[in-house]
Amino acid sequence: MAFKIITDSATDLPKEVEEHFHLHIIPTPFLINGEDYLDRESMSTEEFYRKLEDSSNDISTYHINSYMFRNAFEPYAKAGDEVLYCCFSTGIAGTFNAASMAKEELLEEYPDFQITIKDCRSASLGFGLVVYKLLVMQEKGASREEILEAADYYVDHIQHIFTVETLYYLMKGGRVSKLSGTVGEALQIKPILTVNREGALDVLEKVRGRKKSLRTLINYVKKTGIDLPEQTIGLCHGEDPETMEQVKKVLMEEVHPAQILTSCVGCAIGAHTGRGIIGIVFFDAGDGKYRKYFDE
C-alpha cells in the first residue's frame, strides 16, 4: 500500500514539479461557448488567454464534480493506496464538498479506503506551495503522520498577496460593482487582494497604478514573511512573464529567498482575473520541526 499526495490544477504548479514528483493533478473544467475543456489538458494557457480576451467568447468555470472525483480516486481505492488530496479553498469554490461526496460513495464500495481531503483554504500557487512542501518532505522520507500534520501547519501559515492589471474580469464575476470598476479603470486603481484565514478573498487596499501595486505586493512580503532567506516563495502571473521577471528580480535583491517557484496562472483562476495577474505566496512562519526535510 502506498501513500499518495494528489491535488488539482487550480494549484498552478509548474510542469517541472508535476513531472519530478510524478504528481497526479486532477484537471479543473471550464467552458468556452458551451463546450467543455480541462485545465492543463485541453489547451495551452497562451491559447486560453487569447480566447479570454476575445469578447465574442463566453468563458466560464465550474468546480470538479463528484463524478470526476470518483473517477480520479477510484484507482487508488482499488489498489489499496492511501490518499491525501489537497484541494482548492472552500471559501472560493465547492471543490471540497464535491470531493467529500465522492469519498462517501467510494467508501460504500471500498470500506477500507483511506483518503484525507484537506481544504487548503488557498488558491493558485498558494496551495500549490503547500503541496510542494509536502512532496519534498515525502521525497526526503517523512512519514505519513508527519505529512498530514505538516499539511495543517503549512495551510495555517500560507500567505497570498496579488493584484490584477484590469478590473474587467472582477466586474464580470461580480466581485467588483460595474460602477466601481468603471471608475477604477479610469483612475488606474489596482486592488491589492489577499486570501484570508477562512480561504475567502479580501481586498487589502487599493492603489493607483501598476508600478505602485507591484511595489505594494513586495512590501507586504517583506513585512509579513518570516525567515524569508530560508523560504521557497511562489510567484505566479497571468501570461505576463515580463512583469513576473521584474518582480522576481526585486524579490531576489530585497528578500533573498532560498528559492522562487514561478508559474503561470491557469484557466481555472485566470478566467476570473484576466491576463496580467501577479501574485506572491509565502509563509508567515518558519519550517519549525520540519526544517530537517529542507536542509540541503
mmCIF file of N, CA and C in Angstrom, residues 187-289:
data_model
loop_
_atom_site.group_PDB
_atom_site.id
_atom_site.type_symbol
_atom_site.label_atom_id
_atom_site.label_comp_id
_atom_site.label_asym_id
_atom_site.label_seq_id
_atom_site.Cartn_x
_atom_site.Cartn_y
_atom_site.Cartn_z
ATOM 1 N N LEU A 187 -9.363 55.604 -13.360
ATOM 2 C CA LEU A 187 -8.373 56.199 -12.457
ATOM 3 C C LEU A 187 -7.134 55.314 -12.266
ATOM 4 N N GLN A 188 -7.085 54.192 -13.001
ATOM 5 C CA GLN A 188 -5.963 53.252 -12.881
ATOM 6 C C GLN A 188 -5.825 52.703 -11.445
ATOM 7 N N ILE A 189 -6.980 52.433 -10.824
ATOM 8 C CA ILE A 189 -6.977 51.856 -9.484
ATOM 9 C C ILE A 189 -6.688 50.354 -9.577
ATOM 10 N N LYS A 190 -5.750 49.906 -8.761
ATOM 11 C CA LYS A 190 -5.386 48.492 -8.727
ATOM 12 C C LYS A 190 -5.654 47.937 -7.329
ATOM 13 N N PRO A 191 -6.521 46.943 -7.210
ATOM 14 C CA PRO A 191 -6.782 46.356 -5.889
ATOM 15 C C PRO A 191 -5.633 45.449 -5.460
ATOM 16 N N ILE A 192 -5.337 45.476 -4.183
ATOM 17 C CA ILE A 192 -4.379 44.542 -3.589
ATOM 18 C C ILE A 192 -5.209 43.532 -2.807
ATOM 19 N N LEU A 193 -5.181 42.290 -3.252
ATOM 20 C CA LEU A 193 -6.064 41.270 -2.695
ATOM 21 C C LEU A 193 -5.284 40.205 -1.934
ATOM 22 N N THR A 194 -5.954 39.629 -0.950
ATOM 23 C CA THR A 194 -5.387 38.522 -0.190
ATOM 24 C C THR A 194 -6.432 37.412 -0.097
ATOM 25 N N VAL A 195 -5.979 36.246 0.330
ATOM 26 C CA VAL A 195 -6.889 35.163 0.706
ATOM 27 C C VAL A 195 -6.820 35.063 2.226
ATOM 28 N N ASN A 196 -7.932 35.260 2.901
ATOM 29 C CA ASN A 196 -7.916 35.322 4.362
ATOM 30 C C ASN A 196 -7.846 33.934 5.003
ATOM 31 N N ARG A 197 -7.870 33.903 6.322
ATOM 32 C CA ARG A 197 -7.704 32.637 7.051
ATOM 33 C C ARG A 197 -8.855 31.663 6.808
ATOM 34 N N GLU A 198 -9.991 32.178 6.385
ATOM 35 C CA GLU A 198 -11.132 31.313 6.056
ATOM 36 C C GLU A 198 -11.085 30.867 4.597
ATOM 37 N N GLY A 199 -10.088 31.325 3.867
ATOM 38 C CA GLY A 199 -9.941 30.920 2.473
ATOM 39 C C GLY A 199 -10.778 31.715 1.502
ATOM 40 N N ALA A 200 -11.245 32.897 1.903
ATOM 41 C CA ALA A 200 -12.036 33.760 1.022
ATOM 42 C C ALA A 200 -11.210 34.979 0.612
ATOM 43 N N LEU A 201 -11.626 35.616 -0.474
ATOM 44 C CA LEU A 201 -10.897 36.780 -0.972
ATOM 45 C C LEU A 201 -11.220 38.025 -0.167
ATOM 46 N N ASP A 202 -10.199 38.812 0.134
ATOM 47 C CA ASP A 202 -10.341 40.102 0.788
ATOM 48 C C ASP A 202 -9.559 41.153 0.000
ATOM 49 N N VAL A 203 -10.088 42.361 -0.030
ATOM 50 C CA VAL A 203 -9.340 43.481 -0.598
ATOM 51 C C VAL A 203 -8.567 44.133 0.539
ATOM 52 N N LEU A 204 -7.252 44.098 0.437
ATOM 53 C CA LEU A 204 -6.409 44.670 1.476
ATOM 54 C C LEU A 204 -6.365 46.195 1.372
ATOM 55 N N GLU A 205 -6.172 46.688 0.163
ATOM 56 C CA GLU A 205 -6.174 48.122 -0.098
ATOM 57 C C GLU A 205 -6.273 48.349 -1.601
ATOM 58 N N LYS A 206 -6.386 49.615 -1.988
ATOM 59 C CA LYS A 206 -6.436 49.985 -3.394
ATOM 60 C C LYS A 206 -5.385 51.060 -3.633
ATOM 61 N N VAL A 207 -4.620 50.900 -4.706
ATOM 62 C CA VAL A 207 -3.570 51.864 -5.023
ATOM 63 C C VAL A 207 -3.721 52.291 -6.477
ATOM 64 N N ARG A 208 -3.061 53.374 -6.825
ATOM 65 C CA ARG A 208 -3.135 53.878 -8.200
ATOM 66 C C ARG A 208 -1.887 53.494 -8.970
ATOM 67 N N GLY A 209 -2.105 52.803 -10.088
ATOM 68 C CA GLY A 209 -1.006 52.493 -10.989
ATOM 69 C C GLY A 209 -0.405 51.115 -10.794
ATOM 70 N N ARG A 210 0.032 50.541 -11.883
ATOM 71 C CA ARG A 210 0.615 49.203 -11.883
ATOM 72 C C ARG A 210 1.915 49.168 -11.076
ATOM 73 N N LYS A 211 2.768 50.147 -11.270
ATOM 74 C CA LYS A 211 4.062 50.157 -10.589
ATOM 75 C C LYS A 211 3.880 50.151 -9.079
ATOM 76 N N LYS A 212 2.972 50.976 -8.581
ATOM 77 C CA LYS A 212 2.739 51.047 -7.142
ATOM 78 C C LYS A 212 2.108 49.760 -6.618
ATOM 79 N N SER A 213 1.257 49.145 -7.423
ATOM 80 C CA SER A 213 0.622 47.904 -6.976
ATOM 81 C C SER A 213 1.658 46.794 -6.793
ATOM 82 N N LEU A 214 2.631 46.724 -7.695
ATOM 83 C CA LEU A 214 3.666 45.694 -7.596
ATOM 84 C C LEU A 214 4.572 45.956 -6.393
ATOM 85 N N ARG A 215 4.897 47.217 -6.162
ATOM 86 C CA ARG A 215 5.716 47.571 -5.002
ATOM 87 C C ARG A 215 4.984 47.232 -3.711
ATOM 88 N N THR A 216 3.654 47.422 -3.687
ATOM 89 C CA THR A 216 2.859 47.099 -2.504
ATOM 90 C C THR A 216 2.916 45.608 -2.204
ATOM 91 N N LEU A 217 2.865 44.776 -3.245
ATOM 92 C CA LEU A 217 2.990 43.333 -3.047
ATOM 93 C C LEU A 217 4.315 42.992 -2.374
ATOM 94 N N ILE A 218 5.394 43.543 -2.905
ATOM 95 C CA ILE A 218 6.728 43.232 -2.389
ATOM 96 C C ILE A 218 6.879 43.711 -0.952
ATOM 97 N N ASN A 219 6.376 44.907 -0.667
ATOM 98 C CA ASN A 219 6.468 45.431 0.704
ATOM 99 C C ASN A 219 5.691 44.565 1.689
ATOM 100 N N TYR A 220 4.547 44.031 1.234
ATOM 101 C CA TYR A 220 3.746 43.166 2.102
ATOM 102 C C TYR A 220 4.513 41.887 2.436
ATOM 103 N N VAL A 221 5.190 41.330 1.446
ATOM 104 C CA VAL A 221 6.000 40.128 1.678
ATOM 105 C C VAL A 221 7.094 40.427 2.700
ATOM 106 N N LYS A 222 7.780 41.537 2.520
ATOM 107 C CA LYS A 222 8.875 41.908 3.422
ATOM 108 C C LYS A 222 8.383 42.126 4.849
ATOM 109 N N LYS A 223 7.178 42.676 4.972
ATOM 110 C CA LYS A 223 6.620 42.980 6.285
ATOM 111 C C LYS A 223 6.065 41.745 6.980
ATOM 112 N N THR A 224 5.486 40.835 6.220
ATOM 113 C CA THR A 224 4.715 39.735 6.797
ATOM 114 C C THR A 224 5.470 38.412 6.834
ATOM 115 N N GLY A 225 6.395 38.218 5.914
ATOM 116 C CA GLY A 225 7.104 36.950 5.827
ATOM 117 C C GLY A 225 8.051 36.726 6.995
ATOM 118 N N ILE A 226 8.289 35.457 7.314
ATOM 119 C CA ILE A 226 9.197 35.055 8.382
ATOM 120 C C ILE A 226 10.277 34.156 7.790
ATOM 121 N N ASP A 227 11.513 34.372 8.215
ATOM 122 C CA ASP A 227 12.638 33.550 7.730
ATOM 123 C C ASP A 227 12.682 33.516 6.205
ATOM 124 N N LEU A 228 12.459 34.658 5.575
ATOM 125 C CA LEU A 228 12.380 34.706 4.112
ATOM 126 C C LEU A 228 13.627 34.171 3.413
ATOM 127 N N PRO A 229 14.836 34.416 3.915
ATOM 128 C CA PRO A 229 16.016 33.861 3.235
ATOM 129 C C PRO A 229 16.071 32.331 3.237
ATOM 130 N N GLU A 230 15.268 31.700 4.088
ATOM 131 C CA GLU A 230 15.224 30.235 4.118
ATOM 132 C C GLU A 230 14.003 29.683 3.387
ATOM 133 N N GLN A 231 13.171 30.573 2.874
ATOM 134 C CA GLN A 231 11.904 30.137 2.291
ATOM 135 C C GLN A 231 11.975 29.887 0.786
ATOM 136 N N THR A 232 11.088 29.006 0.348
ATOM 137 C CA THR A 232 10.706 28.949 -1.056
ATOM 138 C C THR A 232 9.472 29.827 -1.194
ATOM 139 N N ILE A 233 9.567 30.842 -2.042
ATOM 140 C CA ILE A 233 8.460 31.758 -2.305
ATOM 141 C C ILE A 233 7.838 31.383 -3.643
ATOM 142 N N GLY A 234 6.522 31.514 -3.758
ATOM 143 C CA GLY A 234 5.836 31.272 -5.028
ATOM 144 C C GLY A 234 5.493 32.595 -5.711
ATOM 145 N N LEU A 235 5.719 32.649 -7.006
ATOM 146 C CA LEU A 235 5.415 33.847 -7.796
ATOM 147 C C LEU A 235 4.667 33.408 -9.044
ATOM 148 N N CYS A 236 3.421 33.880 -9.189
ATOM 149 C CA CYS A 236 2.619 33.457 -10.329
ATOM 150 C C CYS A 236 2.148 34.658 -11.132
ATOM 151 N N HIS A 237 1.870 34.419 -12.406
ATOM 152 C CA HIS A 237 1.477 35.500 -13.310
ATOM 153 C C HIS A 237 0.478 34.989 -14.326
ATOM 154 N N GLY A 238 -0.299 35.898 -14.868
ATOM 155 C CA GLY A 238 -1.273 35.551 -15.897
ATOM 156 C C GLY A 238 -0.746 35.896 -17.282
ATOM 157 N N GLU A 239 0.085 35.013 -17.817
ATOM 158 C CA GLU A 239 0.683 35.211 -19.142
ATOM 159 C C GLU A 239 1.311 36.610 -19.271
ATOM 160 N N ASP A 240 2.080 36.965 -18.260
ATOM 161 C CA ASP A 240 2.811 38.235 -18.258
ATOM 162 C C ASP A 240 4.216 37.967 -17.725
ATOM 163 N N PRO A 241 5.014 37.210 -18.471
ATOM 164 C CA PRO A 241 6.332 36.814 -17.966
ATOM 165 C C PRO A 241 7.277 37.995 -17.767
ATOM 166 N N GLU A 242 7.103 39.055 -18.529
ATOM 167 C CA GLU A 242 7.985 40.209 -18.382
ATOM 168 C C GLU A 242 7.825 40.849 -17.001
ATOM 169 N N THR A 243 6.564 41.087 -16.598
ATOM 170 C CA THR A 243 6.326 41.655 -15.266
ATOM 171 C C THR A 243 6.749 40.684 -14.179
ATOM 172 N N MET A 244 6.487 39.411 -14.389
ATOM 173 C CA MET A 244 6.896 38.400 -13.412
ATOM 174 C C MET A 244 8.403 38.454 -13.194
ATOM 175 N N GLU A 245 9.180 38.581 -14.263
ATOM 176 C CA GLU A 245 10.636 38.628 -14.132
ATOM 177 C C GLU A 245 11.086 39.891 -13.402
ATOM 178 N N GLN A 246 10.386 40.996 -13.629
ATOM 179 C CA GLN A 246 10.710 42.238 -12.919
ATOM 180 C C GLN A 246 10.512 42.069 -11.413
ATOM 181 N N VAL A 247 9.370 41.479 -11.048
ATOM 182 C CA VAL A 247 9.070 41.260 -9.629
ATOM 183 C C VAL A 247 10.052 40.258 -9.029
ATOM 184 N N LYS A 248 10.364 39.225 -9.764
ATOM 185 C CA LYS A 248 11.319 38.212 -9.288
ATOM 186 C C LYS A 248 12.677 38.842 -9.001
ATOM 187 N N LYS A 249 13.124 39.713 -9.878
ATOM 188 C CA LYS A 249 14.420 40.379 -9.712
ATOM 189 C C LYS A 249 14.446 41.194 -8.412
ATOM 190 N N VAL A 250 13.376 41.943 -8.158
ATOM 191 C CA VAL A 250 13.308 42.751 -6.935
ATOM 192 C C VAL A 250 13.256 41.860 -5.698
ATOM 193 N N LEU A 251 12.490 40.779 -5.768
ATOM 194 C CA LEU A 251 12.417 39.850 -4.632
ATOM 195 C C LEU A 251 13.795 39.266 -4.329
ATOM 196 N N MET A 252 14.531 38.884 -5.355
ATOM 197 C CA MET A 252 15.859 38.323 -5.137
ATOM 198 C C MET A 252 16.795 39.351 -4.516
ATOM 199 N N GLU A 253 16.665 40.600 -4.931
ATOM 200 C CA GLU A 253 17.547 41.660 -4.435
ATOM 201 C C GLU A 253 17.193 42.110 -3.021
ATOM 202 N N GLU A 254 15.902 42.128 -2.695
ATOM 203 C CA GLU A 254 15.469 42.709 -1.424
ATOM 204 C C GLU A 254 15.071 41.685 -0.372
ATOM 205 N N VAL A 255 14.665 40.505 -0.803
ATOM 206 C CA VAL A 255 14.180 39.492 0.133
ATOM 207 C C VAL A 255 15.159 38.337 0.270
ATOM 208 N N HIS A 256 15.881 38.022 -0.805
ATOM 209 C CA HIS A 256 16.888 36.951 -0.834
ATOM 210 C C HIS A 256 16.327 35.586 -0.440
ATOM 211 N N PRO A 257 15.209 35.171 -1.031
ATOM 212 C CA PRO A 257 14.663 33.857 -0.673
ATOM 213 C C PRO A 257 15.585 32.735 -1.122
ATOM 214 N N ALA A 258 15.453 31.601 -0.474
ATOM 215 C CA ALA A 258 16.248 30.439 -0.868
ATOM 216 C C ALA A 258 15.900 29.987 -2.281
ATOM 217 N N GLN A 259 14.634 30.144 -2.654
ATOM 218 C CA GLN A 259 14.160 29.681 -3.964
ATOM 219 C C GLN A 259 12.879 30.427 -4.312
ATOM 220 N N ILE A 260 12.692 30.690 -5.590
ATOM 221 C CA ILE A 260 11.419 31.234 -6.063
ATOM 222 C C ILE A 260 10.831 30.264 -7.072
ATOM 223 N N LEU A 261 9.643 29.792 -6.764
ATOM 224 C CA LEU A 261 8.916 28.882 -7.644
ATOM 225 C C LEU A 261 7.978 29.723 -8.500
ATOM 226 N N THR A 262 8.144 29.698 -9.811
ATOM 227 C CA THR A 262 7.321 30.535 -10.688
ATOM 228 C C THR A 262 6.379 29.687 -11.529
ATOM 229 N N SER A 263 5.204 30.262 -11.817
ATOM 230 C CA SER A 263 4.252 29.540 -12.656
ATOM 231 C C SER A 263 3.268 30.510 -13.286
ATOM 232 N N CYS A 264 2.562 30.025 -14.282
ATOM 233 C CA CYS A 264 1.519 30.800 -14.939
ATOM 234 C C CYS A 264 0.163 30.404 -14.358
ATOM 235 N N VAL A 265 -0.648 31.397 -14.060
ATOM 236 C CA VAL A 265 -1.999 31.140 -13.556
ATOM 237 C C VAL A 265 -2.821 30.477 -14.650
ATOM 238 N N GLY A 266 -3.414 29.339 -14.337
ATOM 239 C CA GLY A 266 -4.141 28.567 -15.334
ATOM 240 C C GLY A 266 -5.566 29.038 -15.564
ATOM 241 N N CYS A 267 -6.279 28.246 -16.322
ATOM 242 C CA CYS A 267 -7.624 28.615 -16.769
ATOM 243 C C CYS A 267 -8.619 28.737 -15.613
ATOM 244 N N ALA A 268 -8.478 27.882 -14.597
ATOM 245 C CA ALA A 268 -9.453 27.849 -13.502
ATOM 246 C C ALA A 268 -9.547 29.191 -12.793
ATOM 247 N N ILE A 269 -8.418 29.853 -12.623
ATOM 248 C CA ILE A 269 -8.393 31.130 -11.924
ATOM 249 C C ILE A 269 -8.260 32.289 -12.907
ATOM 250 N N GLY A 270 -7.503 32.099 -13.965
ATOM 251 C CA GLY A 270 -7.284 33.155 -14.949
ATOM 252 C C GLY A 270 -8.566 33.671 -15.579
ATOM 253 N N ALA A 271 -9.579 32.822 -15.672
ATOM 254 C CA ALA A 271 -10.866 33.254 -16.243
ATOM 255 C C ALA A 271 -11.513 34.350 -15.417
ATOM 256 N N HIS A 272 -11.160 34.433 -14.142
ATOM 257 C CA HIS A 272 -11.766 35.410 -13.236
ATOM 258 C C HIS A 272 -10.868 36.613 -12.950
ATOM 259 N N THR A 273 -9.643 36.574 -13.491
ATOM 260 C CA THR A 273 -8.697 37.658 -13.223
ATOM 261 C C THR A 273 -8.187 38.326 -14.490
ATOM 262 N N GLY A 274 -8.104 37.551 -15.583
ATOM 263 C CA GLY A 274 -7.569 38.073 -16.831
ATOM 264 C C GLY A 274 -6.056 38.041 -16.878
ATOM 265 N N ARG A 275 -5.533 38.349 -18.054
ATOM 266 C CA ARG A 275 -4.094 38.416 -18.228
ATOM 267 C C ARG A 275 -3.516 39.512 -17.315
ATOM 268 N N GLY A 276 -2.337 39.283 -16.799
ATOM 269 C CA GLY A 276 -1.667 40.331 -16.037
ATOM 270 C C GLY A 276 -1.748 40.203 -14.537
ATOM 271 N N ILE A 277 -2.458 39.196 -14.025
ATOM 272 C CA ILE A 277 -2.453 38.994 -12.580
ATOM 273 C C ILE A 277 -1.029 38.669 -12.133
ATOM 274 N N ILE A 278 -0.627 39.235 -11.007
ATOM 275 C CA ILE A 278 0.666 38.921 -10.396
ATOM 276 C C ILE A 278 0.395 38.581 -8.934
ATOM 277 N N GLY A 279 0.868 37.423 -8.516
ATOM 278 C CA GLY A 279 0.647 37.001 -7.139
ATOM 279 C C GLY A 279 1.919 36.473 -6.501
ATOM 280 N N ILE A 280 2.074 36.723 -5.209
ATOM 281 C CA ILE A 280 3.204 36.195 -4.444
ATOM 282 C C ILE A 280 2.638 35.410 -3.267
ATOM 283 N N VAL A 281 3.148 34.213 -3.060
ATOM 284 C CA VAL A 281 2.726 33.386 -1.931
ATOM 285 C C VAL A 281 3.957 33.008 -1.112
ATOM 286 N N PHE A 282 3.773 32.954 0.202
ATOM 287 C CA PHE A 282 4.906 32.727 1.107
ATOM 288 C C PHE A 282 4.335 32.326 2.461
ATOM 289 N N PHE A 283 5.207 32.079 3.415
ATOM 290 C CA PHE A 283 4.744 31.648 4.742
ATOM 291 C C PHE A 283 5.066 32.698 5.792
ATOM 292 N N ASP A 284 4.153 32.848 6.759
ATOM 293 C CA ASP A 284 4.377 33.788 7.852
ATOM 294 C C ASP A 284 4.922 33.073 9.091
ATOM 295 N N ALA A 285 5.564 31.935 8.859
ATOM 296 C CA ALA A 285 6.229 31.173 9.920
ATOM 297 C C ALA A 285 7.336 30.348 9.282
ATOM 298 N N GLY A 286 8.337 30.017 10.061
ATOM 299 C CA GLY A 286 9.397 29.158 9.558
ATOM 300 C C GLY A 286 8.951 27.708 9.483
ATOM 301 N N ASP A 287 9.850 26.847 9.044
ATOM 302 C CA ASP A 287 9.519 25.429 8.895
ATOM 303 C C ASP A 287 9.444 24.702 10.233
ATOM 304 N N GLY A 288 9.997 25.309 11.283
ATOM 305 C CA GLY A 288 9.920 24.686 12.601
ATOM 306 C C GLY A 288 10.521 23.289 12.614
ATOM 307 N N LYS A 289 9.789 22.347 13.176
ATOM 308 C CA LYS A 289 10.331 20.992 13.323
ATOM 309 C C LYS A 289 10.459 20.247 12.003
#
